[in-house]
Amino acid sequence: MTNPPPGTPPLPLPYVEMDGHPATEDDLRVPALFGFGHFTAMQVRDRGVRGLGLHLDRLEEANRELFQLPLGGDQVRELIGRALDRTGLRDASVRVHGFLPPGEGRTRVMVTVREAATMAPGARSLMSVPYARVVPHIKRPGEFGQTYYGMLAARAGFDEALLTAPGGVVTEGAVTNIGFWDGASVVWPDAPMLVGTTMSLLERGLAEAGEPSVRRTVTLDGLGGYRSAFVCNSQGIAPVRRIDAVEFASGDEEAGGLLGRLEAAYGSAAAESV
């Protein structure tokens, strides 16, 4: 597949393919009627993805757990590249979904392409909510709880919901992972959550830079013991200025230094081509 000829009108976004061809009405009935499945979301820059191998592993592991079927990484990489070729985009937001409609013996793979996205600028505010995802290690569509509590957080003037388990145990953001700085190391919540690709790359990059991070139980009543906090996902990294009424340093020299080290750790991961 080659890029569209010069002068070809751009395809409307979001662009959707199913199993390597432009999605038909029948194809779109699959996610509409049989939404049980899984997905991964990535940012493409100049036809490269940081942590692509982690995304492909996530899809493979989820597909085997849910459907007891393999989902080859080479096949998925090809499907992503084909969709990008047809749009002509080199920078994009891409999602890859896996579905298994009743009575079918193979996984249907849906690839969606949208405009590239980045984390909103500025420090974030989070509202804690009493909700933790079921089977959190699988990334899946149709998360009502996350959307519902994210909506409530926005209505209350916050940027995102912070999900917590019983006892006020911090797990993850509604659409992010969260990390903390205690003055000596980066601390990730030791709780059931989806370990995002960006979080994994940060753990790896920090360790390679001689600044390993740790996993530790974090509770709402212990937030005052941390000097700063941040959130991350495929769109980037952002400082946190407050969780509920607890304020964190987000603009001082120490917080800026932490953010710089996180950005450097993430940037040390080589992009893989699609």
Short mmCIF file of C-alpha atoms in Angstrom, two decimals:
data_model
loop_
_atom_site.label_atom_id
_atom_site.label_comp_id
_atom_site.label_asym_id
_atom_site.label_seq_id
_atom_site.Cartn_x
_atom_site.Cartn_y
_atom_site.Cartn_z
CA MET A 1 0.00 0.00 0.00
CA THR A 2 1.32 3.45 -0.89
CA ASN A 3 0.29 6.91 0.18
CA PRO A 4 -2.58 8.54 -1.74
CA PRO A 5 -1.48 10.42 -4.88
CA PRO A 6 -0.84 14.16 -4.45
CA GLY A 7 -4.06 16.14 -4.66
CA THR A 8 -6.23 13.27 -3.41
CA PRO A 9 -8.90 14.68 -1.07
CA PRO A 10 -8.22 13.64 2.55
CA LEU A 11 -10.42 10.94 4.02
CA PRO A 12 -12.86 12.14 6.69
CA LEU A 13 -11.72 11.44 10.24
CA PRO A 14 -12.16 9.37 12.25
CA TYR A 15 -11.32 6.79 9.61
CA VAL A 16 -12.22 3.18 10.42
CA GLU A 17 -11.01 -0.09 8.93
CA MET A 18 -12.07 -3.61 9.78
CA ASP A 19 -9.70 -6.48 9.02
CA GLY A 20 -7.69 -4.29 6.63
CA HIS A 21 -10.47 -2.77 4.53
CA PRO A 22 -12.57 0.40 4.90
CA ALA A 23 -15.33 -0.44 7.37
CA THR A 24 -18.73 -1.19 5.86
CA GLU A 25 -22.11 -0.83 7.54
CA ASP A 26 -22.04 -4.54 8.32
CA ASP A 27 -18.56 -4.21 9.83
CA LEU A 28 -19.70 -1.43 12.13
CA ARG A 29 -22.45 -3.66 13.49
CA VAL A 30 -19.71 -5.67 15.23
CA PRO A 31 -18.70 -2.98 17.79
CA ALA A 32 -22.28 -1.69 17.93
CA LEU A 33 -23.88 -5.06 18.77
CA PHE A 34 -20.99 -7.17 20.13
CA GLY A 35 -18.95 -4.67 22.14
CA PHE A 36 -17.21 -7.25 24.35
CA GLY A 37 -13.57 -6.86 23.42
CA HIS A 38 -10.32 -5.05 24.08
CA PHE A 39 -8.19 -2.31 22.57
CA THR A 40 -5.03 -0.26 22.81
CA ALA A 41 -4.53 3.43 22.01
CA MET A 42 -1.33 4.95 20.68
CA GLN A 43 0.09 8.16 19.30
CA VAL A 44 1.89 7.98 15.96
CA ARG A 45 4.55 10.55 15.14
CA ASP A 46 6.27 10.50 11.74
CA ARG A 47 4.98 6.92 11.30
CA GLY A 48 6.66 5.81 14.53
CA VAL A 49 5.24 4.71 17.90
CA ARG A 50 7.13 4.66 21.18
CA GLY A 51 6.38 1.39 22.95
CA LEU A 52 4.78 -0.24 19.91
CA GLY A 53 5.95 -3.66 21.08
CA LEU A 54 4.18 -3.10 24.42
CA HIS A 55 0.96 -2.21 22.60
CA LEU A 56 1.20 -5.35 20.48
CA ASP A 57 1.90 -7.48 23.56
CA ARG A 58 -1.14 -5.97 25.30
CA LEU A 59 -3.36 -6.92 22.37
CA GLU A 60 -1.94 -10.43 22.17
CA GLU A 61 -2.31 -11.12 25.89
CA ALA A 62 -5.85 -9.72 26.09
CA ASN A 63 -6.96 -11.61 23.00
CA ARG A 64 -5.69 -14.90 24.40
CA GLU A 65 -7.31 -14.26 27.78
CA LEU A 66 -10.69 -13.17 26.40
CA PHE A 67 -11.00 -15.29 23.26
CA GLN A 68 -8.33 -18.00 23.64
CA LEU A 69 -7.00 -16.99 20.25
CA PRO A 70 -3.65 -15.52 19.18
CA LEU A 71 -3.40 -12.08 17.59
CA GLY A 72 -0.12 -11.80 15.76
CA GLY A 73 1.85 -8.62 16.24
CA ASP A 74 3.09 -8.56 12.64
CA GLN A 75 -0.50 -8.73 11.41
CA VAL A 76 -1.57 -5.85 13.66
CA ARG A 77 1.41 -3.72 12.64
CA GLU A 78 0.48 -4.28 9.00
CA LEU A 79 -3.14 -3.32 9.61
CA ILE A 80 -2.09 -0.09 11.35
CA GLY A 81 0.26 0.77 8.51
CA ARG A 82 -2.42 0.06 5.91
CA ALA A 83 -4.91 2.39 7.61
CA LEU A 84 -2.30 5.14 7.92
CA ASP A 85 -1.34 4.71 4.27
CA ARG A 86 -4.93 5.20 3.19
CA THR A 87 -5.28 8.40 5.22
CA GLY A 88 -1.88 9.71 4.22
CA LEU A 89 -1.21 10.72 7.83
CA ARG A 90 2.21 10.45 9.43
CA ASP A 91 1.04 11.88 12.78
CA ALA A 92 -2.17 10.42 14.18
CA SER A 93 -4.08 8.93 17.10
CA VAL A 94 -4.63 5.22 16.45
CA ARG A 95 -6.72 2.65 18.27
CA VAL A 96 -6.70 -1.08 17.60
CA HIS A 97 -9.71 -3.08 18.82
CA GLY A 98 -10.23 -6.82 18.99
CA PHE A 99 -13.75 -8.34 18.87
CA LEU A 100 -15.09 -11.88 18.57
CA PRO A 101 -18.74 -11.91 17.43
CA PRO A 102 -20.75 -14.98 18.47
CA GLY A 103 -20.31 -17.92 16.13
CA GLU A 104 -17.09 -16.63 14.54
CA GLY A 105 -13.79 -18.38 14.94
CA ARG A 106 -11.42 -15.49 14.32
CA THR A 107 -10.83 -12.13 15.93
CA ARG A 108 -12.14 -9.12 14.04
CA VAL A 109 -9.57 -6.32 14.18
CA MET A 110 -10.78 -2.74 13.93
CA VAL A 111 -8.30 0.13 13.44
CA THR A 112 -9.43 3.73 13.92
CA VAL A 113 -7.40 6.76 12.90
CA ARG A 114 -7.95 10.29 14.23
CA GLU A 115 -5.96 13.50 14.38
CA ALA A 116 -2.83 13.39 16.54
CA ALA A 117 -3.46 14.42 20.15
CA THR A 118 -1.33 15.69 23.02
CA MET A 119 -1.91 16.09 26.74
CA ALA A 120 -3.70 19.34 27.57
CA PRO A 121 -1.20 21.97 28.80
CA GLY A 122 -0.96 23.01 32.42
CA ALA A 123 -1.13 21.25 35.78
CA ARG A 124 -4.10 19.00 36.40
CA SER A 125 -6.67 18.80 39.17
CA LEU A 126 -8.13 15.41 40.14
CA MET A 127 -11.27 14.50 42.06
CA SER A 128 -11.11 11.18 43.90
CA VAL A 129 -14.05 8.85 43.32
CA PRO A 130 -14.97 5.49 44.92
CA TYR A 131 -14.59 3.37 41.82
CA ALA A 132 -12.06 0.80 40.63
CA ARG A 133 -12.34 -1.05 37.33
CA VAL A 134 -13.15 -4.75 37.18
CA VAL A 135 -10.40 -6.79 35.47
CA PRO A 136 -8.28 -3.61 35.30
CA HIS A 137 -5.34 -5.16 33.45
CA ILE A 138 -7.41 -5.40 30.24
CA LYS A 139 -8.01 -2.17 28.34
CA ARG A 140 -11.51 -2.34 26.93
CA PRO A 141 -14.15 -0.11 25.34
CA GLY A 142 -17.39 1.05 26.90
CA GLU A 143 -16.10 1.88 30.40
CA PHE A 144 -19.26 3.39 31.86
CA GLY A 145 -17.83 3.96 35.33
CA GLN A 146 -14.79 5.87 34.14
CA THR A 147 -16.87 8.02 31.82
CA TYR A 148 -19.52 8.65 34.47
CA TYR A 149 -17.09 9.70 37.18
CA GLY A 150 -15.03 11.68 34.70
CA MET A 151 -18.20 13.59 33.84
CA LEU A 152 -18.89 14.26 37.52
CA ALA A 153 -15.32 15.47 38.03
CA ALA A 154 -15.62 17.87 35.10
CA ARG A 155 -18.92 19.22 36.43
CA ALA A 156 -17.22 19.85 39.77
CA GLY A 157 -14.44 21.83 38.08
CA PHE A 158 -11.74 19.14 37.99
CA ASP A 159 -9.75 17.92 35.00
CA GLU A 160 -10.06 14.19 35.68
CA ALA A 161 -11.37 11.59 38.11
CA LEU A 162 -8.94 9.67 40.31
CA LEU A 163 -10.14 6.10 40.82
CA THR A 164 -9.86 4.62 44.31
CA ALA A 165 -10.49 1.18 45.81
CA PRO A 166 -12.06 0.53 49.24
CA GLY A 167 -10.12 2.22 52.04
CA GLY A 168 -9.22 5.16 49.82
CA VAL A 169 -6.51 3.17 48.01
CA VAL A 170 -5.38 5.10 44.93
CA THR A 171 -5.35 3.02 41.75
CA GLU A 172 -5.23 5.14 38.57
CA GLY A 173 -6.73 8.12 36.81
CA ALA A 174 -9.87 7.67 34.74
CA VAL A 175 -7.77 7.84 31.55
CA THR A 176 -4.23 8.00 32.95
CA ASN A 177 -1.73 6.41 35.28
CA ILE A 178 -0.67 8.51 38.24
CA GLY A 179 2.72 8.77 39.91
CA PHE A 180 4.05 10.63 42.94
CA TRP A 181 7.37 12.09 44.08
CA ASP A 182 8.32 11.64 47.75
CA GLY A 183 11.55 13.59 47.53
CA ALA A 184 13.67 10.52 46.82
CA SER A 185 11.92 8.42 44.18
CA VAL A 186 8.95 8.18 41.85
CA VAL A 187 6.18 6.17 43.50
CA TRP A 188 3.52 4.33 41.51
CA PRO A 189 0.40 3.03 43.28
CA ASP A 190 0.70 -0.65 44.16
CA ALA A 191 -2.90 -1.50 43.36
CA PRO A 192 -4.96 -3.27 40.67
CA MET A 193 -4.76 -1.05 37.58
CA LEU A 194 -3.95 -0.96 33.91
CA VAL A 195 -0.20 -0.50 33.55
CA GLY A 196 -0.11 1.89 30.63
CA THR A 197 2.50 1.85 27.92
CA THR A 198 3.79 5.29 28.91
CA MET A 199 4.06 4.19 32.53
CA SER A 200 6.05 1.13 31.44
CA LEU A 201 8.37 3.25 29.32
CA LEU A 202 8.88 5.66 32.21
CA GLU A 203 9.73 2.83 34.60
CA ARG A 204 12.24 1.49 32.09
CA GLY A 205 13.73 4.88 31.22
CA LEU A 206 14.08 5.98 34.85
CA ALA A 207 15.85 2.72 35.72
CA GLU A 208 18.25 3.14 32.80
CA ALA A 209 19.00 6.67 34.01
CA GLY A 210 19.87 5.35 37.46
CA GLU A 211 16.64 6.62 39.04
CA PRO A 212 14.46 3.56 39.53
CA SER A 213 10.86 4.03 40.56
CA VAL A 214 9.00 2.00 43.15
CA ARG A 215 5.49 0.66 43.64
CA ARG A 216 3.87 1.34 47.00
CA THR A 217 0.37 1.47 48.42
CA VAL A 218 -0.90 5.06 48.16
CA THR A 219 -3.98 6.19 50.08
CA LEU A 220 -5.97 9.38 50.03
CA ASP A 221 -5.19 10.07 53.68
CA GLY A 222 -1.47 9.78 52.93
CA LEU A 223 -1.32 12.18 49.98
CA GLY A 224 0.14 14.92 52.18
CA GLY A 225 3.36 12.92 52.39
CA TYR A 226 4.16 13.47 48.71
CA ARG A 227 5.78 16.60 47.34
CA SER A 228 4.47 16.42 43.80
CA ALA A 229 2.45 14.21 41.47
CA PHE A 230 1.92 13.67 37.76
CA VAL A 231 -0.30 11.79 35.33
CA CYS A 232 0.63 10.11 32.07
CA ASN A 233 -0.87 8.30 29.11
CA SER A 234 -0.13 7.91 25.41
CA GLN A 235 -0.78 11.63 24.91
CA GLY A 236 1.97 12.72 27.29
CA ILE A 237 2.86 13.64 30.87
CA ALA A 238 1.39 16.44 32.99
CA PRO A 239 1.96 17.65 36.56
CA VAL A 240 -0.83 17.46 39.12
CA ARG A 241 -1.54 20.58 41.16
CA ARG A 242 -4.19 19.12 43.47
CA ILE A 243 -6.17 16.04 44.37
CA ASP A 244 -9.38 17.02 46.14
CA ALA A 245 -8.18 19.65 48.65
CA VAL A 246 -4.57 18.41 48.78
CA GLU A 247 -2.21 20.76 46.93
CA PHE A 248 1.01 19.65 45.24
CA ALA A 249 3.97 21.65 43.99
CA SER A 250 3.64 21.92 40.23
CA GLY A 251 5.51 25.06 39.24
CA ASP A 252 8.57 25.17 41.50
CA GLU A 253 12.09 24.14 40.60
CA GLU A 254 11.83 20.65 42.11
CA ALA A 255 8.58 19.83 40.32
CA GLY A 256 9.96 21.20 37.07
CA GLY A 257 13.07 19.10 37.47
CA LEU A 258 11.00 15.98 38.03
CA LEU A 259 8.91 16.67 34.93
CA GLY A 260 12.09 17.20 32.92
CA ARG A 261 13.51 13.86 34.06
CA LEU A 262 10.25 12.13 33.23
CA GLU A 263 10.20 13.67 29.76
CA ALA A 264 13.82 12.59 29.24
CA ALA A 265 13.05 9.04 30.41
CA TYR A 266 10.11 8.81 28.03
CA GLY A 267 12.07 10.37 25.16
CA SER A 268 14.83 7.79 25.56
CA ALA A 269 12.50 5.10 24.18
CA ALA A 270 13.08 4.64 20.46
CA ALA A 271 10.05 4.88 18.19
CA GLU A 272 9.14 1.75 16.21
CA SER A 273 7.86 2.18 12.67
CA VAL A 274 4.37 1.29 11.48
#
